[in-house]
Amino acid sequence: MLQAFEWHMVADFIPTLLKYLPLTLYILGVSLIFGFIWGIIVSLPKIYKIPVLQQLSSIYISFFRGTPIMVQLFVVFYAIPALTAAVGVDTSKMDPLYAAIATYALSSAASIAEITRAGINSVDKGQAEAAYSIGLTGGQTFFRIVLPQALVQAAPNFWSLIIGFLKDTSLAFSIGVMDMSGRGQTLITSSNHSLEVYISLAIIYYLTAIVLEKIFAFVEKHVKRNETRLLTIFDMNIQ
């Protein structure tokens, strides 16, 4: 039976839940790093209209953008042991944390692929033609000229994606990950103060999102102010 609402319980729960914020941010950060890399790879067949791969890329993006993240979590969580068992490897006791990271990486990659494709298409095609005219190869043109500008153009969409996936990480507890939401569920079980726990979680997620938005706004302002210099540095790193 649930207990009467008590505001002081919110103040008691927040410090306990905050201890699990680093794990939540770890899941978010690692999954987005892999998602960013895979997303760019997935976007290329659609950008350059590569036969067969373009269709496979479209199916991949459509699936992960068209299904709930919780469904994806369970599919990946149960699919990994099934796939590894087929090759004689037992991963049935795998830490659910890895399944959560894999799920968020695969899911974010689908959105990142579309954001990247839109950003690349927004870059003036005349710049690529000019790069070809001075002897740059297709790869050099893409990584030195097109991609950096596309990422700058797409930055606001990337920021929104990150905030969205921060909220989605709250579902990782459904496969057994003991992050903030997972710890919140144990607090509800032990205290019967569910509303206080959810209010505490809402406060933490909201404040974390605000901090991230402030960081993103600062980064975006700095990048736009120094876009030319950053492109030069990027070019030097590619060489």
PDB file of C-alpha atoms in Angstrom:
ATOM      1  CA  MET A   1       0.000   0.000   0.000  1.00  0.00           C
ATOM      2  CA  LEU A   2       1.365   3.426  -0.966  1.00  0.00           C
ATOM      3  CA  GLN A   3       2.175   5.887   1.772  1.00  0.00           C
ATOM      4  CA  ALA A   4       0.916   9.483   2.026  1.00  0.00           C
ATOM      5  CA  PHE A   5       2.953  11.947  -0.013  1.00  0.00           C
ATOM      6  CA  GLU A   6       5.856  13.508   1.904  1.00  0.00           C
ATOM      7  CA  TRP A   7       7.957  16.300   0.391  1.00  0.00           C
ATOM      8  CA  HIS A   8      10.953  15.625   2.600  1.00  0.00           C
ATOM      9  CA  MET A   9      11.257  12.186   0.981  1.00  0.00           C
ATOM     10  CA  VAL A  10      12.095  13.922  -2.325  1.00  0.00           C
ATOM     11  CA  ALA A  11      15.068  15.605  -0.653  1.00  0.00           C
ATOM     12  CA  ASP A  12      16.077  12.226   0.790  1.00  0.00           C
ATOM     13  CA  PHE A  13      15.805  10.366  -2.517  1.00  0.00           C
ATOM     14  CA  ILE A  14      17.664  12.846  -4.745  1.00  0.00           C
ATOM     15  CA  PRO A  15      21.169  12.263  -3.224  1.00  0.00           C
ATOM     16  CA  THR A  16      20.655   8.497  -3.451  1.00  0.00           C
ATOM     17  CA  LEU A  17      19.586   8.656  -7.089  1.00  0.00           C
ATOM     18  CA  LEU A  18      22.351  11.115  -8.011  1.00  0.00           C
ATOM     19  CA  LYS A  19      24.928   8.421  -7.221  1.00  0.00           C
ATOM     20  CA  TYR A  20      23.668   6.573 -10.299  1.00  0.00           C
ATOM     21  CA  LEU A  21      23.741   9.576 -12.636  1.00  0.00           C
ATOM     22  CA  PRO A  22      27.323   8.807 -13.791  1.00  0.00           C
ATOM     23  CA  LEU A  23      26.176   5.375 -15.002  1.00  0.00           C
ATOM     24  CA  THR A  24      23.276   6.956 -16.884  1.00  0.00           C
ATOM     25  CA  LEU A  25      25.637   9.454 -18.533  1.00  0.00           C
ATOM     26  CA  TYR A  26      28.100   6.633 -19.284  1.00  0.00           C
ATOM     27  CA  ILE A  27      25.401   4.683 -21.133  1.00  0.00           C
ATOM     28  CA  LEU A  28      24.420   7.824 -23.025  1.00  0.00           C
ATOM     29  CA  GLY A  29      27.988   8.835 -23.910  1.00  0.00           C
ATOM     30  CA  VAL A  30      29.323   5.437 -25.001  1.00  0.00           C
ATOM     31  CA  SER A  31      26.224   4.540 -27.006  1.00  0.00           C
ATOM     32  CA  LEU A  32      26.267   7.899 -28.822  1.00  0.00           C
ATOM     33  CA  ILE A  33      29.960   7.556 -29.700  1.00  0.00           C
ATOM     34  CA  PHE A  34      29.330   4.192 -31.360  1.00  0.00           C
ATOM     35  CA  GLY A  35      26.033   5.450 -32.758  1.00  0.00           C
ATOM     36  CA  PHE A  36      27.736   8.450 -34.345  1.00  0.00           C
ATOM     37  CA  ILE A  37      30.350   6.284 -36.081  1.00  0.00           C
ATOM     38  CA  TRP A  38      27.816   3.715 -37.253  1.00  0.00           C
ATOM     39  CA  GLY A  39      25.317   6.405 -38.231  1.00  0.00           C
ATOM     40  CA  ILE A  40      27.754   8.068 -40.621  1.00  0.00           C
ATOM     41  CA  ILE A  41      28.533   4.675 -42.182  1.00  0.00           C
ATOM     42  CA  VAL A  42      24.819   3.899 -42.566  1.00  0.00           C
ATOM     43  CA  SER A  43      24.166   7.294 -44.159  1.00  0.00           C
ATOM     44  CA  LEU A  44      26.728   6.864 -46.950  1.00  0.00           C
ATOM     45  CA  PRO A  45      24.791   4.341 -49.098  1.00  0.00           C
ATOM     46  CA  LYS A  46      21.786   6.695 -49.146  1.00  0.00           C
ATOM     47  CA  ILE A  47      23.899   9.762 -49.868  1.00  0.00           C
ATOM     48  CA  TYR A  48      25.789   8.146 -52.751  1.00  0.00           C
ATOM     49  CA  LYS A  49      22.869   5.914 -53.833  1.00  0.00           C
ATOM     50  CA  ILE A  50      24.827   2.647 -53.655  1.00  0.00           C
ATOM     51  CA  PRO A  51      22.668  -0.208 -55.034  1.00  0.00           C
ATOM     52  CA  VAL A  52      21.420  -2.809 -52.523  1.00  0.00           C
ATOM     53  CA  LEU A  53      23.202  -1.093 -49.627  1.00  0.00           C
ATOM     54  CA  GLN A  54      20.910   1.899 -50.086  1.00  0.00           C
ATOM     55  CA  GLN A  55      17.853  -0.299 -49.634  1.00  0.00           C
ATOM     56  CA  LEU A  56      19.369  -2.084 -46.620  1.00  0.00           C
ATOM     57  CA  SER A  57      20.243   1.259 -45.073  1.00  0.00           C
ATOM     58  CA  SER A  58      16.678   2.502 -45.570  1.00  0.00           C
ATOM     59  CA  ILE A  59      15.235  -0.633 -43.936  1.00  0.00           C
ATOM     60  CA  TYR A  60      17.615  -0.294 -40.983  1.00  0.00           C
ATOM     61  CA  ILE A  61      16.733   3.369 -40.439  1.00  0.00           C
ATOM     62  CA  SER A  62      13.026   2.734 -40.871  1.00  0.00           C
ATOM     63  CA  PHE A  63      13.032  -0.106 -38.329  1.00  0.00           C
ATOM     64  CA  PHE A  64      14.884   1.696 -35.560  1.00  0.00           C
ATOM     65  CA  ARG A  65      13.017   4.964 -36.072  1.00  0.00           C
ATOM     66  CA  GLY A  66       9.662   3.221 -36.309  1.00  0.00           C
ATOM     67  CA  THR A  67       9.773   0.935 -33.254  1.00  0.00           C
ATOM     68  CA  PRO A  68       9.657   1.836 -29.531  1.00  0.00           C
ATOM     69  CA  ILE A  69      12.992   1.929 -27.728  1.00  0.00           C
ATOM     70  CA  MET A  70      11.694  -0.494 -25.075  1.00  0.00           C
ATOM     71  CA  VAL A  71      10.887  -3.064 -27.746  1.00  0.00           C
ATOM     72  CA  GLN A  72      14.364  -2.583 -29.193  1.00  0.00           C
ATOM     73  CA  LEU A  73      15.909  -3.114 -25.747  1.00  0.00           C
ATOM     74  CA  PHE A  74      14.232  -6.498 -25.346  1.00  0.00           C
ATOM     75  CA  VAL A  75      14.932  -7.541 -28.937  1.00  0.00           C
ATOM     76  CA  VAL A  76      18.658  -6.811 -28.582  1.00  0.00           C
ATOM     77  CA  PHE A  77      18.821  -8.206 -25.028  1.00  0.00           C
ATOM     78  CA  TYR A  78      17.411 -11.570 -26.139  1.00  0.00           C
ATOM     79  CA  ALA A  79      18.874 -11.562 -29.659  1.00  0.00           C
ATOM     80  CA  ILE A  80      22.537 -11.320 -28.583  1.00  0.00           C
ATOM     81  CA  PRO A  81      22.510 -14.637 -26.625  1.00  0.00           C
ATOM     82  CA  ALA A  82      20.544 -16.301 -29.434  1.00  0.00           C
ATOM     83  CA  LEU A  83      23.015 -15.151 -32.100  1.00  0.00           C
ATOM     84  CA  THR A  84      26.126 -16.029 -30.100  1.00  0.00           C
ATOM     85  CA  ALA A  85      24.660 -19.429 -29.167  1.00  0.00           C
ATOM     86  CA  ALA A  86      24.464 -20.217 -32.880  1.00  0.00           C
ATOM     87  CA  VAL A  87      28.268 -19.997 -33.046  1.00  0.00           C
ATOM     88  CA  GLY A  88      28.826 -21.842 -29.766  1.00  0.00           C
ATOM     89  CA  VAL A  89      29.330 -18.833 -27.476  1.00  0.00           C
ATOM     90  CA  ASP A  90      27.245 -18.552 -24.312  1.00  0.00           C
ATOM     91  CA  THR A  91      26.352 -14.951 -23.474  1.00  0.00           C
ATOM     92  CA  SER A  92      23.185 -15.708 -21.527  1.00  0.00           C
ATOM     93  CA  LYS A  93      24.777 -14.252 -18.383  1.00  0.00           C
ATOM     94  CA  MET A  94      25.940 -11.092 -20.153  1.00  0.00           C
ATOM     95  CA  ASP A  95      25.666  -7.874 -18.175  1.00  0.00           C
ATOM     96  CA  PRO A  96      22.480  -6.131 -19.386  1.00  0.00           C
ATOM     97  CA  LEU A  97      24.487  -2.891 -19.444  1.00  0.00           C
ATOM     98  CA  TYR A  98      26.138  -4.027 -22.686  1.00  0.00           C
ATOM     99  CA  ALA A  99      22.780  -4.836 -24.260  1.00  0.00           C
ATOM    100  CA  ALA A 100      21.517  -1.378 -23.290  1.00  0.00           C
ATOM    101  CA  ILE A 101      24.564   0.345 -24.805  1.00  0.00           C
ATOM    102  CA  ALA A 102      24.246  -1.746 -27.979  1.00  0.00           C
ATOM    103  CA  THR A 103      20.550  -0.900 -28.269  1.00  0.00           C
ATOM    104  CA  TYR A 104      21.000   2.840 -27.810  1.00  0.00           C
ATOM    105  CA  ALA A 105      23.946   2.828 -30.209  1.00  0.00           C
ATOM    106  CA  LEU A 106      21.983   1.029 -32.916  1.00  0.00           C
ATOM    107  CA  SER A 107      18.907   3.175 -32.352  1.00  0.00           C
ATOM    108  CA  SER A 108      20.753   6.507 -32.253  1.00  0.00           C
ATOM    109  CA  ALA A 109      22.688   5.539 -35.397  1.00  0.00           C
ATOM    110  CA  ALA A 110      19.441   5.484 -37.375  1.00  0.00           C
ATOM    111  CA  SER A 111      18.607   9.064 -36.401  1.00  0.00           C
ATOM    112  CA  ILE A 112      22.215  10.206 -36.749  1.00  0.00           C
ATOM    113  CA  ALA A 113      22.294   8.761 -40.288  1.00  0.00           C
ATOM    114  CA  GLU A 114      19.305  10.867 -41.311  1.00  0.00           C
ATOM    115  CA  ILE A 115      20.639  13.992 -39.590  1.00  0.00           C
ATOM    116  CA  THR A 116      24.015  13.524 -41.275  1.00  0.00           C
ATOM    117  CA  ARG A 117      22.429  12.941 -44.673  1.00  0.00           C
ATOM    118  CA  ALA A 118      20.382  16.128 -44.354  1.00  0.00           C
ATOM    119  CA  GLY A 119      23.453  18.067 -43.244  1.00  0.00           C
ATOM    120  CA  ILE A 120      25.552  16.810 -46.148  1.00  0.00           C
ATOM    121  CA  ASN A 121      22.810  17.606 -48.649  1.00  0.00           C
ATOM    122  CA  SER A 122      22.717  21.163 -47.278  1.00  0.00           C
ATOM    123  CA  VAL A 123      26.360  21.768 -48.225  1.00  0.00           C
ATOM    124  CA  ASP A 124      26.717  23.609 -51.538  1.00  0.00           C
ATOM    125  CA  LYS A 125      27.618  21.040 -54.200  1.00  0.00           C
ATOM    126  CA  GLY A 126      29.820  23.650 -55.837  1.00  0.00           C
ATOM    127  CA  GLN A 127      32.322  23.215 -53.010  1.00  0.00           C
ATOM    128  CA  ALA A 128      32.749  19.539 -53.823  1.00  0.00           C
ATOM    129  CA  GLU A 129      33.166  20.356 -57.506  1.00  0.00           C
ATOM    130  CA  ALA A 130      35.800  22.959 -56.641  1.00  0.00           C
ATOM    131  CA  ALA A 131      37.621  20.390 -54.502  1.00  0.00           C
ATOM    132  CA  TYR A 132      37.636  17.905 -57.364  1.00  0.00           C
ATOM    133  CA  SER A 133      38.958  20.595 -59.700  1.00  0.00           C
ATOM    134  CA  ILE A 134      42.076  21.102 -57.552  1.00  0.00           C
ATOM    135  CA  GLY A 135      42.814  17.381 -57.439  1.00  0.00           C
ATOM    136  CA  LEU A 136      41.185  16.173 -54.208  1.00  0.00           C
ATOM    137  CA  THR A 137      39.841  12.629 -54.266  1.00  0.00           C
ATOM    138  CA  GLY A 138      36.281  11.724 -53.335  1.00  0.00           C
ATOM    139  CA  GLY A 139      37.350  10.647 -49.850  1.00  0.00           C
ATOM    140  CA  GLN A 140      39.430  13.768 -49.258  1.00  0.00           C
ATOM    141  CA  THR A 141      36.590  15.984 -50.439  1.00  0.00           C
ATOM    142  CA  PHE A 142      34.106  14.239 -48.173  1.00  0.00           C
ATOM    143  CA  PHE A 143      36.200  14.292 -44.984  1.00  0.00           C
ATOM    144  CA  ARG A 144      37.968  17.627 -45.478  1.00  0.00           C
ATOM    145  CA  ILE A 145      35.300  19.759 -47.088  1.00  0.00           C
ATOM    146  CA  VAL A 146      31.800  18.306 -46.902  1.00  0.00           C
ATOM    147  CA  LEU A 147      31.527  16.416 -43.588  1.00  0.00           C
ATOM    148  CA  PRO A 148      32.889  19.159 -41.271  1.00  0.00           C
ATOM    149  CA  GLN A 149      30.458  21.714 -42.697  1.00  0.00           C
ATOM    150  CA  ALA A 150      27.591  19.217 -42.595  1.00  0.00           C
ATOM    151  CA  LEU A 151      28.223  18.503 -38.904  1.00  0.00           C
ATOM    152  CA  VAL A 152      28.189  22.218 -38.095  1.00  0.00           C
ATOM    153  CA  GLN A 153      24.905  22.645 -39.963  1.00  0.00           C
ATOM    154  CA  ALA A 154      23.387  19.615 -38.265  1.00  0.00           C
ATOM    155  CA  ALA A 155      24.603  20.496 -34.740  1.00  0.00           C
ATOM    156  CA  PRO A 156      21.193  21.688 -33.400  1.00  0.00           C
ATOM    157  CA  ASN A 157      19.603  18.406 -34.467  1.00  0.00           C
ATOM    158  CA  PHE A 158      22.390  16.445 -32.800  1.00  0.00           C
ATOM    159  CA  TRP A 159      21.816  18.339 -29.554  1.00  0.00           C
ATOM    160  CA  SER A 160      18.099  17.525 -29.629  1.00  0.00           C
ATOM    161  CA  LEU A 161      18.926  13.886 -30.311  1.00  0.00           C
ATOM    162  CA  ILE A 162      21.232  13.702 -27.289  1.00  0.00           C
ATOM    163  CA  ILE A 163      18.605  15.194 -24.971  1.00  0.00           C
ATOM    164  CA  GLY A 164      16.055  12.751 -26.339  1.00  0.00           C
ATOM    165  CA  PHE A 165      18.283   9.754 -25.703  1.00  0.00           C
ATOM    166  CA  LEU A 166      19.104  11.013 -22.219  1.00  0.00           C
ATOM    167  CA  LYS A 167      15.404  10.583 -21.463  1.00  0.00           C
ATOM    168  CA  ASP A 168      15.287   7.220 -23.245  1.00  0.00           C
ATOM    169  CA  THR A 169      18.025   5.821 -21.011  1.00  0.00           C
ATOM    170  CA  SER A 170      15.425   5.807 -18.241  1.00  0.00           C
ATOM    171  CA  LEU A 171      14.058   2.611 -19.818  1.00  0.00           C
ATOM    172  CA  ALA A 172      17.297   0.644 -19.466  1.00  0.00           C
ATOM    173  CA  PHE A 173      16.105  -0.612 -16.077  1.00  0.00           C
ATOM    174  CA  SER A 174      13.502  -2.724 -17.916  1.00  0.00           C
ATOM    175  CA  ILE A 175      16.231  -5.236 -18.868  1.00  0.00           C
ATOM    176  CA  GLY A 176      17.930  -5.089 -15.475  1.00  0.00           C
ATOM    177  CA  VAL A 177      20.357  -2.164 -15.702  1.00  0.00           C
ATOM    178  CA  MET A 178      20.794  -0.532 -12.305  1.00  0.00           C
ATOM    179  CA  ASP A 179      20.939   3.094 -13.419  1.00  0.00           C
ATOM    180  CA  MET A 180      18.985   5.979 -11.883  1.00  0.00           C
ATOM    181  CA  SER A 181      15.631   4.605 -12.968  1.00  0.00           C
ATOM    182  CA  GLY A 182      16.581   1.117 -11.835  1.00  0.00           C
ATOM    183  CA  ARG A 183      17.583   2.433  -8.425  1.00  0.00           C
ATOM    184  CA  GLY A 184      14.339   4.385  -8.370  1.00  0.00           C
ATOM    185  CA  GLN A 185      12.371   1.165  -8.790  1.00  0.00           C
ATOM    186  CA  THR A 186      14.143  -0.406  -5.820  1.00  0.00           C
ATOM    187  CA  LEU A 187      13.398   2.689  -3.729  1.00  0.00           C
ATOM    188  CA  ILE A 188       9.712   2.430  -4.644  1.00  0.00           C
ATOM    189  CA  THR A 189       9.690  -1.228  -3.585  1.00  0.00           C
ATOM    190  CA  SER A 190      11.410  -0.565  -0.270  1.00  0.00           C
ATOM    191  CA  SER A 191       9.602   2.656   0.680  1.00  0.00           C
ATOM    192  CA  ASN A 192       6.222   2.557  -1.139  1.00  0.00           C
ATOM    193  CA  HIS A 193       6.736   6.255  -1.937  1.00  0.00           C
ATOM    194  CA  SER A 194       6.478   6.052  -5.726  1.00  0.00           C
ATOM    195  CA  LEU A 195       5.412   9.651  -6.396  1.00  0.00           C
ATOM    196  CA  GLU A 196       8.339  11.039  -4.410  1.00  0.00           C
ATOM    197  CA  VAL A 197      10.760   8.822  -6.339  1.00  0.00           C
ATOM    198  CA  TYR A 198       9.382   9.861  -9.718  1.00  0.00           C
ATOM    199  CA  ILE A 199       9.458  13.533  -8.775  1.00  0.00           C
ATOM    200  CA  SER A 200      13.083  13.104  -7.675  1.00  0.00           C
ATOM    201  CA  LEU A 201      13.941  11.439 -10.991  1.00  0.00           C
ATOM    202  CA  ALA A 202      12.125  14.166 -12.930  1.00  0.00           C
ATOM    203  CA  ILE A 203      14.107  16.859 -11.136  1.00  0.00           C
ATOM    204  CA  ILE A 204      17.445  15.158 -11.822  1.00  0.00           C
ATOM    205  CA  TYR A 205      16.705  14.454 -15.497  1.00  0.00           C
ATOM    206  CA  TYR A 206      15.377  17.974 -16.009  1.00  0.00           C
ATOM    207  CA  LEU A 207      18.380  19.678 -14.413  1.00  0.00           C
ATOM    208  CA  THR A 208      20.768  17.401 -16.341  1.00  0.00           C
ATOM    209  CA  ALA A 209      19.022  18.313 -19.591  1.00  0.00           C
ATOM    210  CA  ILE A 210      19.294  22.022 -18.767  1.00  0.00           C
ATOM    211  CA  VAL A 211      23.032  21.700 -18.079  1.00  0.00           C
ATOM    212  CA  LEU A 212      23.551  19.817 -21.356  1.00  0.00           C
ATOM    213  CA  GLU A 213      21.551  22.436 -23.272  1.00  0.00           C
ATOM    214  CA  LYS A 214      23.735  25.207 -21.818  1.00  0.00           C
ATOM    215  CA  ILE A 215      26.870  23.301 -22.815  1.00  0.00           C
ATOM    216  CA  PHE A 216      25.539  22.698 -26.318  1.00  0.00           C
ATOM    217  CA  ALA A 217      24.599  26.366 -26.745  1.00  0.00           C
ATOM    218  CA  PHE A 218      28.113  27.418 -25.718  1.00  0.00           C
ATOM    219  CA  VAL A 219      29.751  24.875 -28.039  1.00  0.00           C
ATOM    220  CA  GLU A 220      27.529  25.828 -30.983  1.00  0.00           C
ATOM    221  CA  LYS A 221      28.237  29.534 -30.513  1.00  0.00           C
ATOM    222  CA  HIS A 222      31.982  28.885 -30.246  1.00  0.00           C
ATOM    223  CA  VAL A 223      32.026  26.569 -33.283  1.00  0.00           C
ATOM    224  CA  LYS A 224      30.150  29.004 -35.520  1.00  0.00           C
ATOM    225  CA  ARG A 225      32.445  31.829 -34.435  1.00  0.00           C
ATOM    226  CA  ASN A 226      35.550  29.796 -35.260  1.00  0.00           C
ATOM    227  CA  GLU A 227      34.237  27.625 -38.082  1.00  0.00           C
ATOM    228  CA  THR A 228      36.979  28.481 -40.566  1.00  0.00           C
ATOM    229  CA  ARG A 229      39.768  27.816 -38.081  1.00  0.00           C
ATOM    230  CA  LEU A 230      38.211  24.544 -36.962  1.00  0.00           C
ATOM    231  CA  LEU A 231      37.925  23.343 -40.548  1.00  0.00           C
ATOM    232  CA  THR A 232      41.648  24.082 -41.002  1.00  0.00           C
ATOM    233  CA  ILE A 233      42.523  22.089 -37.881  1.00  0.00           C
ATOM    234  CA  PHE A 234      40.296  19.235 -39.047  1.00  0.00           C
ATOM    235  CA  ASP A 235      42.067  19.218 -42.388  1.00  0.00           C
ATOM    236  CA  MET A 236      45.492  19.093 -40.713  1.00  0.00           C
ATOM    237  CA  ASN A 237      44.384  16.124 -38.576  1.00  0.00           C
ATOM    238  CA  ILE A 238      43.240  14.200 -41.634  1.00  0.00           C
ATOM    239  CA  GLN A 239      46.630  14.563 -43.333  1.00  0.00           C
TER     240      GLN A 239
END
